[in-house]
Coordinates of C-alpha atoms in Angstrom, one line a residue:
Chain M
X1 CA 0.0 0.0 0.0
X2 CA 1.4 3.2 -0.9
X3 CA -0.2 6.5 1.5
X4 CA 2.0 9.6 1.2
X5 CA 3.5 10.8 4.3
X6 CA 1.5 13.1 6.4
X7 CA 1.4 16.1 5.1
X8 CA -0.5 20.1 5.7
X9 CA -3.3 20.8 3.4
X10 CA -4.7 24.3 3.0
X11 CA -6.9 25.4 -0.5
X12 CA -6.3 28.3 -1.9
X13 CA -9.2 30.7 -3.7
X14 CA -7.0 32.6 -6.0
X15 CA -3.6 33.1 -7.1
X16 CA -2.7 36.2 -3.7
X17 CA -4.1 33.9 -1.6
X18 CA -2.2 30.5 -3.0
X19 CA 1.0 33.5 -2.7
X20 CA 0.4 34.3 0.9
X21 CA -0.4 30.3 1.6
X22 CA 3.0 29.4 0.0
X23 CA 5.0 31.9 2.1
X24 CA 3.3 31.1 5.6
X25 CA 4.1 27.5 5.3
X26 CA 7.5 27.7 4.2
X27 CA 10.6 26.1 1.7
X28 CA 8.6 23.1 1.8
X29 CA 5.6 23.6 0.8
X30 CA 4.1 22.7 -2.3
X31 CA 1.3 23.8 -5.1
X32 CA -0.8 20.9 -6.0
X33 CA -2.7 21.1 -9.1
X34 CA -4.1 17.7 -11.1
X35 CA -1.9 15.4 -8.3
X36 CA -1.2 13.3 -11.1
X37 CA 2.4 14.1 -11.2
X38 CA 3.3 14.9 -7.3
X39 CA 0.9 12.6 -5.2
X40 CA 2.0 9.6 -7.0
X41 CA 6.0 11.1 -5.9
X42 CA 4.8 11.6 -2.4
X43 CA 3.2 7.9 -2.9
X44 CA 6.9 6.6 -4.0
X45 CA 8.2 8.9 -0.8
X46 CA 10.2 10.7 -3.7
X47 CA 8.4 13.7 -2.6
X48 CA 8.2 14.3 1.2
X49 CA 6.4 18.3 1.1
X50 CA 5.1 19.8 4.8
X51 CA 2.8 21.4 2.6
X52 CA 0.3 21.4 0.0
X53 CA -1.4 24.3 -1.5
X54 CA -4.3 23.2 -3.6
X55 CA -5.1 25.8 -6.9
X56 CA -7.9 23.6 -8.2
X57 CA -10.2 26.0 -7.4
X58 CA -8.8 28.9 -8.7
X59 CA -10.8 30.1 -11.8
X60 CA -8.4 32.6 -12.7
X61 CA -5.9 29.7 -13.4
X62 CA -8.2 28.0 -15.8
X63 CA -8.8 28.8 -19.6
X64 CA -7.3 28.9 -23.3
X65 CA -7.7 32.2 -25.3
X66 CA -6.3 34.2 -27.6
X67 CA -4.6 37.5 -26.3
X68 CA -3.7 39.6 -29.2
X69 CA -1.0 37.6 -31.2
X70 CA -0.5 34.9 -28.5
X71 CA -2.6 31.5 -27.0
X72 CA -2.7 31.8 -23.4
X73 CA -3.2 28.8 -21.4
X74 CA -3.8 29.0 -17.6
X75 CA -1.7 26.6 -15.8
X76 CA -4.6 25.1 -14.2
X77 CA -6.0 24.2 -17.4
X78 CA -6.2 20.0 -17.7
X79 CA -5.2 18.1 -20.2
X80 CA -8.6 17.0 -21.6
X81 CA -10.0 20.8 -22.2
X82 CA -6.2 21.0 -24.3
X83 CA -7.3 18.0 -26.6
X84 CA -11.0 18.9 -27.2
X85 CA -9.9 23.2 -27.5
X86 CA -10.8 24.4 -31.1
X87 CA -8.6 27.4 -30.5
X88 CA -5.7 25.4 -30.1
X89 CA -6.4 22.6 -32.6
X90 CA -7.2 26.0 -35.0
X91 CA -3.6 27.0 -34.9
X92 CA -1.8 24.2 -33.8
X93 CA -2.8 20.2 -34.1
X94 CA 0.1 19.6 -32.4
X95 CA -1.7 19.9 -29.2
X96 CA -4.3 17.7 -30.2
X97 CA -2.1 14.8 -31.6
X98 CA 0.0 15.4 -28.2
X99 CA -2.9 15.1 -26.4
X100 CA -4.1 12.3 -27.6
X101 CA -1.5 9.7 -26.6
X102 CA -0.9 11.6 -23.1
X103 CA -1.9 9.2 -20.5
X104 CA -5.8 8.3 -21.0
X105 CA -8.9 9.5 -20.6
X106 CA -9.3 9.4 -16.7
X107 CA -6.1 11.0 -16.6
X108 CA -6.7 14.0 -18.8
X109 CA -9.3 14.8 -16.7
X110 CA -7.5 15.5 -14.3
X111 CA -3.5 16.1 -15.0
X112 CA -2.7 19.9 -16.2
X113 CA -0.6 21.4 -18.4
X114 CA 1.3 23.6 -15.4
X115 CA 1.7 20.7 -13.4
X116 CA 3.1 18.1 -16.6
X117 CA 5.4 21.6 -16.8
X118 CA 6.7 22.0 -13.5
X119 CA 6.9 17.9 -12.9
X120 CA 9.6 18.8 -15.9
X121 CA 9.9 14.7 -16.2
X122 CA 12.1 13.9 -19.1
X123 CA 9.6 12.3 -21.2
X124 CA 6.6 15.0 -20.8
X125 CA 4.6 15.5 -24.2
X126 CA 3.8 19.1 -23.1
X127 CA 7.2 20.0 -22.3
X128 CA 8.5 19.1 -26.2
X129 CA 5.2 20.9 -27.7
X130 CA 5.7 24.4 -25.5
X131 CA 10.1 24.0 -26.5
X132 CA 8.9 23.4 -29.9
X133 CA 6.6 26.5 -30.2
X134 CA 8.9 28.5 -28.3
X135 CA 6.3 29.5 -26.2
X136 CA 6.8 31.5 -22.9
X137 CA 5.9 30.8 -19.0
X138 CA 4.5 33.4 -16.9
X139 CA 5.8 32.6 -12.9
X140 CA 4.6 34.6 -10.3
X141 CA 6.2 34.9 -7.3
X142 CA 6.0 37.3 -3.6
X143 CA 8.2 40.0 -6.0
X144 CA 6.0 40.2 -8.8
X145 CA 5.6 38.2 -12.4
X146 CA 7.9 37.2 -14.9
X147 CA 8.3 36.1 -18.2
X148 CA 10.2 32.9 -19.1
X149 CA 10.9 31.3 -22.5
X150 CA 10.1 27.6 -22.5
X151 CA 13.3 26.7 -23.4
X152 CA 15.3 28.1 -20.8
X153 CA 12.2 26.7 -17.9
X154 CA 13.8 23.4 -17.5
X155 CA 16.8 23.4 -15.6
X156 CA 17.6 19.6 -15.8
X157 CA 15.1 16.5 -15.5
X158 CA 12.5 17.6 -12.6
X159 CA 13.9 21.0 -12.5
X160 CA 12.2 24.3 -13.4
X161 CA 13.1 27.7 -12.8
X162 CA 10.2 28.0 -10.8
X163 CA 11.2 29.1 -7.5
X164 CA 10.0 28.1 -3.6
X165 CA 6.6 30.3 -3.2
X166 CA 6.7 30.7 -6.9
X167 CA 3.9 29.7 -9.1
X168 CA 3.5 28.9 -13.0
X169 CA 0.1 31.0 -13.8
X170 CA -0.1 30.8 -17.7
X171 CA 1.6 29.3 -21.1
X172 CA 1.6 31.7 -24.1
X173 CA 2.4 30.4 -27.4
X174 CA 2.9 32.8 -30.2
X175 CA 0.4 32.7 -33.2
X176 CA 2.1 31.9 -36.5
X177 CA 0.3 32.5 -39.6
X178 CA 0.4 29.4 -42.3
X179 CA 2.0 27.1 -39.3
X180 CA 1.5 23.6 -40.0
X181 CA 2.2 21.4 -36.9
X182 CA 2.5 17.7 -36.3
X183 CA 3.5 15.2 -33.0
X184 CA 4.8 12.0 -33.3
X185 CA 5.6 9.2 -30.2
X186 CA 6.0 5.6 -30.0
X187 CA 5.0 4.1 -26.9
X188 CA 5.3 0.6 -25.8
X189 CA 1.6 0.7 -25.2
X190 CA -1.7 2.7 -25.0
X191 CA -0.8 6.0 -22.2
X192 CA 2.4 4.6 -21.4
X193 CA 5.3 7.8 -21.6
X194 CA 7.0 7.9 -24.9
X195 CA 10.1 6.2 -25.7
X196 CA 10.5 8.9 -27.8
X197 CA 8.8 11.9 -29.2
X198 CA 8.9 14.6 -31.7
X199 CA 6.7 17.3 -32.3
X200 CA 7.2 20.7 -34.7
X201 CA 6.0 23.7 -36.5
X202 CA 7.0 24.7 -40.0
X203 CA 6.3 27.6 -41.5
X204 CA 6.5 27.7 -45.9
X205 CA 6.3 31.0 -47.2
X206 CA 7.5 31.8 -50.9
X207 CA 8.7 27.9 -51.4
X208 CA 11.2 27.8 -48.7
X209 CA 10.8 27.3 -45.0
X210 CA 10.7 31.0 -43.2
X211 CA 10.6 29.6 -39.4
X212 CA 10.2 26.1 -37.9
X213 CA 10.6 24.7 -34.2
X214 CA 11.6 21.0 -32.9
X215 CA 10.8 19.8 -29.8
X216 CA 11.6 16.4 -28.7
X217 CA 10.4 14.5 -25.4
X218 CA 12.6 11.2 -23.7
X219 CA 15.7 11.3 -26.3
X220 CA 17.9 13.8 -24.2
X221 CA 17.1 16.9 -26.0
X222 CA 18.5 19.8 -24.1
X223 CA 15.5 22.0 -23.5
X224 CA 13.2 19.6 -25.3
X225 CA 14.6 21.0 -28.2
X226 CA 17.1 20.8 -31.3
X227 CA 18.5 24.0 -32.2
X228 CA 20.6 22.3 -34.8
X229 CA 17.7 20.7 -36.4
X230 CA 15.9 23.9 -37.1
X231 CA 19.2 25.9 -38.2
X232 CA 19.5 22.8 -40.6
X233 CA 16.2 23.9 -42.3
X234 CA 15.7 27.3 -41.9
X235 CA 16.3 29.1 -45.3
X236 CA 15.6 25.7 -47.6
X237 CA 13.3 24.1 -49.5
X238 CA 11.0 22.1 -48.0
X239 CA 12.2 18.6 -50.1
X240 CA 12.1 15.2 -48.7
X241 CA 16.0 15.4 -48.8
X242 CA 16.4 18.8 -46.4
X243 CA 13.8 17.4 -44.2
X244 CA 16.2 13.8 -44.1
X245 CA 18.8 16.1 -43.1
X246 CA 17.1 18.8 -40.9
X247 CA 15.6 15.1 -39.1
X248 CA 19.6 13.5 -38.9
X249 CA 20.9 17.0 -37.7
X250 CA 17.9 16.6 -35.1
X251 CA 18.8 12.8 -33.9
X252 CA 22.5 13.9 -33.9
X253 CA 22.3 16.6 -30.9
X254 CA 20.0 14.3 -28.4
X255 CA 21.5 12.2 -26.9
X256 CA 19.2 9.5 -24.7
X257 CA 19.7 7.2 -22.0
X258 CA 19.3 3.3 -22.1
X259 CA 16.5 2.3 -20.2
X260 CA 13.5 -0.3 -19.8
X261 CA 11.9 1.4 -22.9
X262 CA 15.0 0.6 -25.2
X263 CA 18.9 1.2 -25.8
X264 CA 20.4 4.6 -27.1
X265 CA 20.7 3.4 -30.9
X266 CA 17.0 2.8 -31.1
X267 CA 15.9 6.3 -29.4
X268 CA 18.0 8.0 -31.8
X269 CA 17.2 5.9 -34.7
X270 CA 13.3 7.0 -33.5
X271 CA 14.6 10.4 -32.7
X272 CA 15.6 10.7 -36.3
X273 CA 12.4 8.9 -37.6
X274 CA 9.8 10.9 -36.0
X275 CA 11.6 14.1 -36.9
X276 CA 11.1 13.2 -40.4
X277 CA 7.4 12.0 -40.2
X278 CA 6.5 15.3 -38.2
X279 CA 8.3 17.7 -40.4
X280 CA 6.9 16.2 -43.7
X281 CA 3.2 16.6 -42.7
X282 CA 4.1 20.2 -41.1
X283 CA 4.8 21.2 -44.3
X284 CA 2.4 19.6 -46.3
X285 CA -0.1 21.7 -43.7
X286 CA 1.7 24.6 -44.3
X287 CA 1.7 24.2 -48.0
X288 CA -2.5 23.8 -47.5
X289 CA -2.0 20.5 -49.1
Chain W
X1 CA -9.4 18.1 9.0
X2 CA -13.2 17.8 9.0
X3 CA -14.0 17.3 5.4
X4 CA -17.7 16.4 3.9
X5 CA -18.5 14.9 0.6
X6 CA -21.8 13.7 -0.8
X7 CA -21.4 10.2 -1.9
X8 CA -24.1 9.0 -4.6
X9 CA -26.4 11.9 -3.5
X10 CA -26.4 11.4 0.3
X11 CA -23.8 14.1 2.2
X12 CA -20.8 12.3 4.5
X13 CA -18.5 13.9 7.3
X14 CA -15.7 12.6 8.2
X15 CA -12.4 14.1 10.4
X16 CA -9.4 13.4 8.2
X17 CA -6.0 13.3 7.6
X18 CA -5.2 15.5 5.0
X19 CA -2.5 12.5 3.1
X20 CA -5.8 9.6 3.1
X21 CA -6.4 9.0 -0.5
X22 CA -9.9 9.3 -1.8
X23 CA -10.4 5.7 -2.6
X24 CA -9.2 4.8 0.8
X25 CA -11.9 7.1 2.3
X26 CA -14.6 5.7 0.1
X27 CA -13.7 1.9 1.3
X28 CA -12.5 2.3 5.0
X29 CA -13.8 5.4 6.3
X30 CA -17.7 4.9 4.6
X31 CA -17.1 1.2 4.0
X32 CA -18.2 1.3 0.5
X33 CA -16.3 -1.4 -1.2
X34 CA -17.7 -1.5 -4.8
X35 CA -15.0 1.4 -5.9
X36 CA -12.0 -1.7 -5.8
X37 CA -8.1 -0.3 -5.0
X38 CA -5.8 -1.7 -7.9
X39 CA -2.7 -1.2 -8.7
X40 CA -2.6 1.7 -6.4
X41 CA 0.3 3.8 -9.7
X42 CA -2.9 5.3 -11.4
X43 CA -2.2 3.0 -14.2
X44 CA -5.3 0.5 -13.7
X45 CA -8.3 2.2 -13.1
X46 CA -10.1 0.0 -10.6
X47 CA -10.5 2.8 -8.1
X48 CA -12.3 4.9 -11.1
X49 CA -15.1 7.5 -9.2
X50 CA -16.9 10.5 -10.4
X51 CA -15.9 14.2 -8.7
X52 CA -18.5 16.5 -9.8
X53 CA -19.7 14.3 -12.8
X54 CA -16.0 13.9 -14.1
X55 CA -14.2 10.2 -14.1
X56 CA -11.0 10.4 -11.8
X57 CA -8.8 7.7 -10.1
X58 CA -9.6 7.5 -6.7
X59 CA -6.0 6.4 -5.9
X60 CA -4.7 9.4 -6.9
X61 CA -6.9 12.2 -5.5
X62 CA -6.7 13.1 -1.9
X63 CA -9.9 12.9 0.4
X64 CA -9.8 16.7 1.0
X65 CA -9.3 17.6 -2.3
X66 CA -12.9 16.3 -2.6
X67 CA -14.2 18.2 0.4
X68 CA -17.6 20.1 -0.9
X69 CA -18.0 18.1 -4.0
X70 CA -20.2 14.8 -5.0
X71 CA -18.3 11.9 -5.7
X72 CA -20.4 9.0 -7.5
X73 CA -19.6 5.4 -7.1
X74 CA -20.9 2.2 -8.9
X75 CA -23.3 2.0 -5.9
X76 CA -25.1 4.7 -7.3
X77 CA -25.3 3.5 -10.6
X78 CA -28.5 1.9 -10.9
X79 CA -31.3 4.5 -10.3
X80 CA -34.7 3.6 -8.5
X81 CA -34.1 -0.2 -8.2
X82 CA -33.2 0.0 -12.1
X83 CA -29.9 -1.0 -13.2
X84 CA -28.2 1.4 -15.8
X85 CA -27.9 0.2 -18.9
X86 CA -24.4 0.0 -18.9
X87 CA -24.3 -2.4 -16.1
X88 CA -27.6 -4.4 -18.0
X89 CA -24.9 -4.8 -20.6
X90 CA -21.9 -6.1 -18.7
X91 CA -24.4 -8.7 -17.6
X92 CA -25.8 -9.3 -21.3
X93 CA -22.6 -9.8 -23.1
X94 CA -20.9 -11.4 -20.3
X95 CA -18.7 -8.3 -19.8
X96 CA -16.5 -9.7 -16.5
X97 CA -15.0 -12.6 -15.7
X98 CA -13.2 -11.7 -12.3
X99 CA -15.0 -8.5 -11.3
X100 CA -12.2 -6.7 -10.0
X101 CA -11.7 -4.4 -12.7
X102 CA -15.7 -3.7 -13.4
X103 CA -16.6 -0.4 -11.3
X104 CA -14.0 1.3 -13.1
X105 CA -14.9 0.2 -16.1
X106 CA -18.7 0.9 -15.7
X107 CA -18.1 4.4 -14.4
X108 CA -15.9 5.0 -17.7
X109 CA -18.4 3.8 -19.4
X110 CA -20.9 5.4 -18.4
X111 CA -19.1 8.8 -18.5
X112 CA -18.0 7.9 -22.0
X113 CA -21.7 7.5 -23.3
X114 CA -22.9 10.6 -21.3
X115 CA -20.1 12.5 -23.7
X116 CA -20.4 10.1 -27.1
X117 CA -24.3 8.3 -26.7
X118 CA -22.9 6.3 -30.1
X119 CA -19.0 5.6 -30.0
X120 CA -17.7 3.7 -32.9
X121 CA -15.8 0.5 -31.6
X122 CA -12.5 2.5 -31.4
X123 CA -13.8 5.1 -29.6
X124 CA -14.7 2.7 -27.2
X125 CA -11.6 1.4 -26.9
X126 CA -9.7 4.7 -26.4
X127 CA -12.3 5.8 -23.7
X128 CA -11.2 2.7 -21.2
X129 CA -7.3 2.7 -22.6
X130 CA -7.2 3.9 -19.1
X131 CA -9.1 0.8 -17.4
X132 CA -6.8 -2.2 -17.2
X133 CA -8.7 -6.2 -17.9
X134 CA -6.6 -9.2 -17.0
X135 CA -9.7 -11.8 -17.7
X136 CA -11.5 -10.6 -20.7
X137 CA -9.3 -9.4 -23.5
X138 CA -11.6 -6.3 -23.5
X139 CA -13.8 -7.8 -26.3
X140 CA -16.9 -8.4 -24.2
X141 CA -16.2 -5.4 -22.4
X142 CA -16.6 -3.9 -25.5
X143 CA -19.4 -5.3 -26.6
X144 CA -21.0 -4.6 -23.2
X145 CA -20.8 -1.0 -23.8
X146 CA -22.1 -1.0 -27.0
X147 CA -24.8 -2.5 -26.1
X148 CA -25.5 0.0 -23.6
X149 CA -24.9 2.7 -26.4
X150 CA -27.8 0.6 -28.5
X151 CA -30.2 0.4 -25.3
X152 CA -30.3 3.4 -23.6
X153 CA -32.4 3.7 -19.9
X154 CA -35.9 4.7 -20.8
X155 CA -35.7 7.8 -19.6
X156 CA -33.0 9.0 -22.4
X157 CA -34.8 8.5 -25.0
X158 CA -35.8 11.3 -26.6
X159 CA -40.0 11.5 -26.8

């Protein structure tokens, strides 16, 4: 039987008062959001808080819209109203494909997009779409709110910049005209984590590619991303041969770990793969193919 | 810490520790045993409730995150001495073989059909990918819920 340790519970009704609620009870206290990520840690004794400070009833955390040219998410916002949102399926599939093969059902309606962020596990689909989108974090903290880029939020695996009585309050993902987006994972079976992912944008414009972003989840991508990947295909044509190379540019800068899901040659072989099969129906939704 | 949560409609207070898992309170503290503790990872949806009308897994909610709201169980499942038709169909189609994974699945089921009334055969599928079978193979199960989807309770049907 697996009961987390005892623990303080106090529920806050907005974001001041989760603030105030985070600084009374100290270093180790905690923002709970789905649970989905941290009580199964404090389950496994990984995670041993004094604290919890529950935001699930915080409506001001909750929502997806469009803010002049950006897609704000609040952090609160689960995983199932990401899959079934028109806005973002409007402007990016990616979500939805992401969503899709993120845990299942019972899961989605619960787990959230700010806590899959700040859980910052290797493998997290979220954490790959926001570094491929180059999307931005907004943490708010006892000395006011701040803007991070998604690629500089994770500081290692289960790491974030987030800081003690800090919390993650919205994701904002910049609007790209003509974007097409794709995801891609292979999982050992249904809802398991990936054994590797790859997700991206692409943007054709005039017959070569004017922007693009790669993220990548569970192959050792710093930053969920590949910088070299992108630089690879920035400028060119969008052919079957400059996505090959933009995709073995990609599987060339992760570099994974062996574990139970499968040795490194076959992460980066998939790495490589996925890359490929993202990119080529990016741009064939770019294209308005 | 005094929390109080109505359980299939009738209101329950209970002094709590804040750590006691959801599913735990459902089974020890009210003694309602039909909501079944699995593989206690969130992987095997045995312990499969409703919070406010939404499926979660019991094993992975605390107790006082479900102060003030109504949780429903598979003892509330059949309404005025009628079973739902979800259960009628786990009976017709011979939709268990152990039992232990069937409350979850039901209360999937049932929240599935409340969202899709028709779900092909693959959206069945993906709506209990989250609902782990070690008897059936799923294909009964399957078949269970359709034919709930094909018989709805009288009082769904549109007049």
């Amino acid at each position: 039987m697996q009961t987390p340790a005892p623990v303080d519970y106090a529920k806050a009704t907005s974001i001041a008062d989760a603030l105030a609620k985070l600084q009374a009870h100290g270093e180790e206290a905690r923002v709970v959001a789905g649970g989905h990520s941290l009580l199964p840690m404090m389950k496994l004794r990984l995670a041993r808080p004094d604290a919890l400070i529950d935001i699930n009833d915080i409506p001001e955390l909750v929502g997806i819209k469009v803010v002049g040219s950006e897609i704000v998410v609040g952090a609160m916002t689960r995983h199932r109203e990401i899959l079934s949102s028109d806005i973002l399926s409007e402007h990016y599939p990616i979500f939805r494909e992401a969503e899709r093969v993120i845990a299942d059902p019972i899961v989605r309606n619960r787990g959230t997009i700010g806590g899959s962020m700040c859980q910052a596990d290797p493998a997290a689909d979220m954490s790959a779409v926001g570094s491929a989108l180059r999307g931005n974090a907004v943490v708010v903290g006892p000395s006011g709110t701040r803007t991070v880029p998604l690629r500089e939020f994770h500081q290692g695996p289960y790491e974030t910049v987030v800081q003690y009585g800090e919390i993650l309050t919205e994701l904002r993902y910049p609007i790209r005209p003509g974007a097409g987006s794709a995801y891609e994972k292979v999982e050992r079976r249904a809802g398991d984590w990936g054994v590797a992912t790859a997700g991206v944008f692409v943007v054709v414009s005039g017959g070569v590619v004017t922007d693009c972003g790669i993220g990548l989840a569970a192959v050792g991508a710093d930053h969920y991303c590949s910088p070299q990947g992108e630089a690879s295909l920035m400028g060119k044509e969008p052919t079957e041969d400059n996505l090959r190379a933009a995709a073995a540019a990609t599987a060339a800068s992760c570099s994974p770990n062996a574990d139970q899901r499968g040795p490194v040659d076959y992460k980066v072989h998939l790495a490589e793969e996925l890359t490929l099969r993202a990119l080529r129906r990016a741009v064939r939704s770019s294209q308005g193919a | 810490m005094q929390v109080t949560i109505t359980i299939n409609g009738v209101e329950q207070s209970r002094d709590v520790e804040p750590r006691m898992l959801l599913v735990h309170f459902i089974r020890d503290e009210l003694g309602m045993r039909g909501t079944h503790w699995g593989c206690d990872t969130s992987n095997c949806g045995a312990c499969t409730v409703t919070v406010d009308g939404d499926t979660v897994k019991s094993c992975t909610m605390l107790a006082v995150q479900a102060n003030g709201k109504a949780v429903g169980t598979v003892e509330g499942l059949a309404q005025g001495g009628e079973l739902d038709p979800v259960q009628k169909g786990f009976m017709e189609c011979h939709g268990l073989q152990c039992g232990y994974c069937t409350p979850g699945m039901m209360l999937q089921a049932r929240w599935m059909l409340d969202h899709n009334p028709h779900p092909t055969e693959e959206e069945i599928r993906e709506g209990i990918s989250g609902n782990i079978c070690r008897c059936t193979g799923y294909k009964n199960i399957v078949a269970a819920i359709q034919y709930a989807a094909e018989n709805p309770a009288t009082s769904e049907v549109p007049a």
